[in-house]
């Protein structure tokens, strides 16, 4: 009991907002869910595909006794609507990606310090596996079991006082700590997040179709399917809608950690047009080190084309023509063609017609033909 209390006090002293302990026992409910999702082609994206490793902590560490779960708030009081109406076409970026520093590094540093604290306070060799976000453990279920938070119908974990604006991390360890009890809260009759999702990705309470979730769509490789382009609106990276509409989040207190504040060069709503023609060194300067950087420059440029097609600002036409004519990636040229078709006008249509006979990609030519037809109807 004393060690558990000491670990929690230490964690809070290094900026952990909530910490709880779960028994390192299997997660049979999650194992069944993941198997069903895999069979239906809806396995969560960007996660480990080894289901036994994900749902049995002892497959990771044979003598695991406890899982330490932590939550760190990334909420800042920067308004998501800042400067959207200044006449400059601006992007929507999910709050979790605003920070000046990739949150994986921030949490990993805290987890490593907790492991060091454990090692300094027990008399046997500590074995400990820290994970943030992309590790095998079913992270949110660990947080639920550890009493750190409870599941909303949007499958986010809600932490008292901080809402769902939290990063989670965990340590699987051979150290026996006193487990906490789950919070046992629920959404009641609310269905706001289900109703608000622009693509119907929340197919029911606690059921997410990752193939429809805009958070995934904006990070997926290749061509963004047509049906998701207009629902994307101005979303450059991530979504947040299911969290913004959630009443539990309205009272969340901003932690205002400097590392999670928007990067000065970008703000929370980056101007879109400069992204179309950014150089590699500008990409590194603007996005390097942020949680947005890992998908690379081309994914952001593809998304920026779609955002600009939705915003329909004529200022975007010349840089979109530049992408159509000069980008080496067909998914960017295709997105530029789509955007030019959405904006329309003589210059956009003339550029599309000019490109059609010289475009080498069958896919991009089909985008151009559709864009010309769409612009003609507008
Ligand atoms: Fe639950 Fe409503 Fe929040 Fe969705 S919006 S997570 S249903 S409380």
mmCIF file with all atom_site columns, N, CA and C in Angstrom, residues 18 74 76 133 208 227 236 266 270 274 284 299 309 352 373:
data_model
loop_
_atom_site.group_PDB
_atom_site.id
_atom_site.type_symbol
_atom_site.label_atom_id
_atom_site.label_alt_id
_atom_site.label_comp_id
_atom_site.label_asym_id
_atom_site.label_entity_id
_atom_site.label_seq_id
_atom_site.pdbx_PDB_ins_code
_atom_site.Cartn_x
_atom_site.Cartn_y
_atom_site.Cartn_z
_atom_site.occupancy
_atom_site.B_iso_or_equiv
_atom_site.pdbx_formal_charge
_atom_site.auth_seq_id
_atom_site.auth_comp_id
_atom_site.auth_asym_id
_atom_site.auth_atom_id
_atom_site.pdbx_PDB_model_num
ATOM 1  N N  . UNK A 1 18  ? -3.647  11.829 -13.845 1.00 0.00 ? 18  UNK A N  1
ATOM 2  C CA . UNK A 1 18  ? -4.391  10.755 -13.193 1.00 0.00 ? 18  UNK A CA 1
ATOM 3  C C  . UNK A 1 18  ? -3.585  9.475  -13.329 1.00 0.00 ? 18  UNK A C  1
ATOM 4  N N  . UNK A 1 74  ? -4.061  17.141 -22.408 1.00 0.00 ? 74  UNK A N  1
ATOM 5  C CA . UNK A 1 74  ? -3.446  18.006 -23.432 1.00 0.00 ? 74  UNK A CA 1
ATOM 6  C C  . UNK A 1 74  ? -4.316  19.221 -23.725 1.00 0.00 ? 74  UNK A C  1
ATOM 7  N N  . UNK A 1 76  ? -5.653  22.767 -23.810 1.00 0.00 ? 76  UNK A N  1
ATOM 8  C CA . UNK A 1 76  ? -5.194  24.128 -23.571 1.00 0.00 ? 76  UNK A CA 1
ATOM 9  C C  . UNK A 1 76  ? -6.379  25.052 -23.843 1.00 0.00 ? 76  UNK A C  1
ATOM 10 N N  . UNK A 1 133 ? 0.340   4.701  -26.585 1.00 0.00 ? 133 UNK A N  1
ATOM 11 C CA . UNK A 1 133 ? -0.475  4.795  -27.791 1.00 0.00 ? 133 UNK A CA 1
ATOM 12 C C  . UNK A 1 133 ? -0.352  3.610  -28.748 1.00 0.00 ? 133 UNK A C  1
ATOM 13 N N  . UNK A 1 208 ? -17.098 1.550  -33.222 1.00 0.00 ? 208 UNK A N  1
ATOM 14 C CA . UNK A 1 208 ? -16.508 2.483  -34.189 1.00 0.00 ? 208 UNK A CA 1
ATOM 15 C C  . UNK A 1 208 ? -16.084 1.706  -35.431 1.00 0.00 ? 208 UNK A C  1
ATOM 16 N N  . UNK A 1 227 ? -16.503 9.709  -51.041 1.00 0.00 ? 227 UNK A N  1
ATOM 17 C CA . UNK A 1 227 ? -17.597 9.933  -50.081 1.00 0.00 ? 227 UNK A CA 1
ATOM 18 C C  . UNK A 1 227 ? -17.142 10.661 -48.814 1.00 0.00 ? 227 UNK A C  1
ATOM 19 N N  . UNK A 1 236 ? -7.527  18.991 -41.736 1.00 0.00 ? 236 UNK A N  1
ATOM 20 C CA . UNK A 1 236 ? -6.206  18.663 -42.287 1.00 0.00 ? 236 UNK A CA 1
ATOM 21 C C  . UNK A 1 236 ? -5.644  17.411 -41.637 1.00 0.00 ? 236 UNK A C  1
ATOM 22 N N  . UNK A 1 266 ? 2.588   27.808 -36.630 1.00 0.00 ? 266 UNK A N  1
ATOM 23 C CA . UNK A 1 266 ? 1.398   27.256 -37.274 1.00 0.00 ? 266 UNK A CA 1
ATOM 24 C C  . UNK A 1 266 ? 0.103   27.718 -36.640 1.00 0.00 ? 266 UNK A C  1
ATOM 25 N N  . UNK A 1 270 ? -3.652  26.134 -39.021 1.00 0.00 ? 270 UNK A N  1
ATOM 26 C CA . UNK A 1 270 ? -2.644  26.529 -40.010 1.00 0.00 ? 270 UNK A CA 1
ATOM 27 C C  . UNK A 1 270 ? -3.271  27.041 -41.304 1.00 0.00 ? 270 UNK A C  1
ATOM 28 N N  . UNK A 1 274 ? -0.166  27.954 -48.072 1.00 0.00 ? 274 UNK A N  1
ATOM 29 C CA . UNK A 1 274 ? 1.290   27.742 -48.056 1.00 0.00 ? 274 UNK A CA 1
ATOM 30 C C  . UNK A 1 274 ? 1.682   26.267 -47.985 1.00 0.00 ? 274 UNK A C  1
ATOM 31 N N  . UNK A 1 284 ? 9.815   20.399 -42.479 1.00 0.00 ? 284 UNK A N  1
ATOM 32 C CA . UNK A 1 284 ? 10.544  20.044 -41.247 1.00 0.00 ? 284 UNK A CA 1
ATOM 33 C C  . UNK A 1 284 ? 10.437  21.163 -40.223 1.00 0.00 ? 284 UNK A C  1
ATOM 34 N N  . UNK A 1 299 ? 0.967   13.528 -47.407 1.00 0.00 ? 299 UNK A N  1
ATOM 35 C CA . UNK A 1 299 ? -0.371  13.303 -46.829 1.00 0.00 ? 299 UNK A CA 1
ATOM 36 C C  . UNK A 1 299 ? -1.001  14.650 -46.476 1.00 0.00 ? 299 UNK A C  1
ATOM 37 N N  . UNK A 1 309 ? -10.636 22.598 -51.583 1.00 0.00 ? 309 UNK A N  1
ATOM 38 C CA . UNK A 1 309 ? -11.789 22.330 -52.452 1.00 0.00 ? 309 UNK A CA 1
ATOM 39 C C  . UNK A 1 309 ? -13.091 22.534 -51.707 1.00 0.00 ? 309 UNK A C  1
ATOM 40 N N  . UNK A 1 352 ? -7.519  22.132 -65.874 1.00 0.00 ? 352 UNK A N  1
ATOM 41 C CA . UNK A 1 352 ? -7.900  20.716 -65.907 1.00 0.00 ? 352 UNK A CA 1
ATOM 42 C C  . UNK A 1 352 ? -7.867  20.187 -67.344 1.00 0.00 ? 352 UNK A C  1
ATOM 43 N N  . UNK A 1 373 ? -16.492 17.754 -65.482 1.00 0.00 ? 373 UNK A N  1
ATOM 44 C CA . UNK A 1 373 ? -17.955 17.584 -65.583 1.00 0.00 ? 373 UNK A CA 1
ATOM 45 C C  . UNK A 1 373 ? -18.652 18.278 -64.421 1.00 0.00 ? 373 UNK A C  1
#
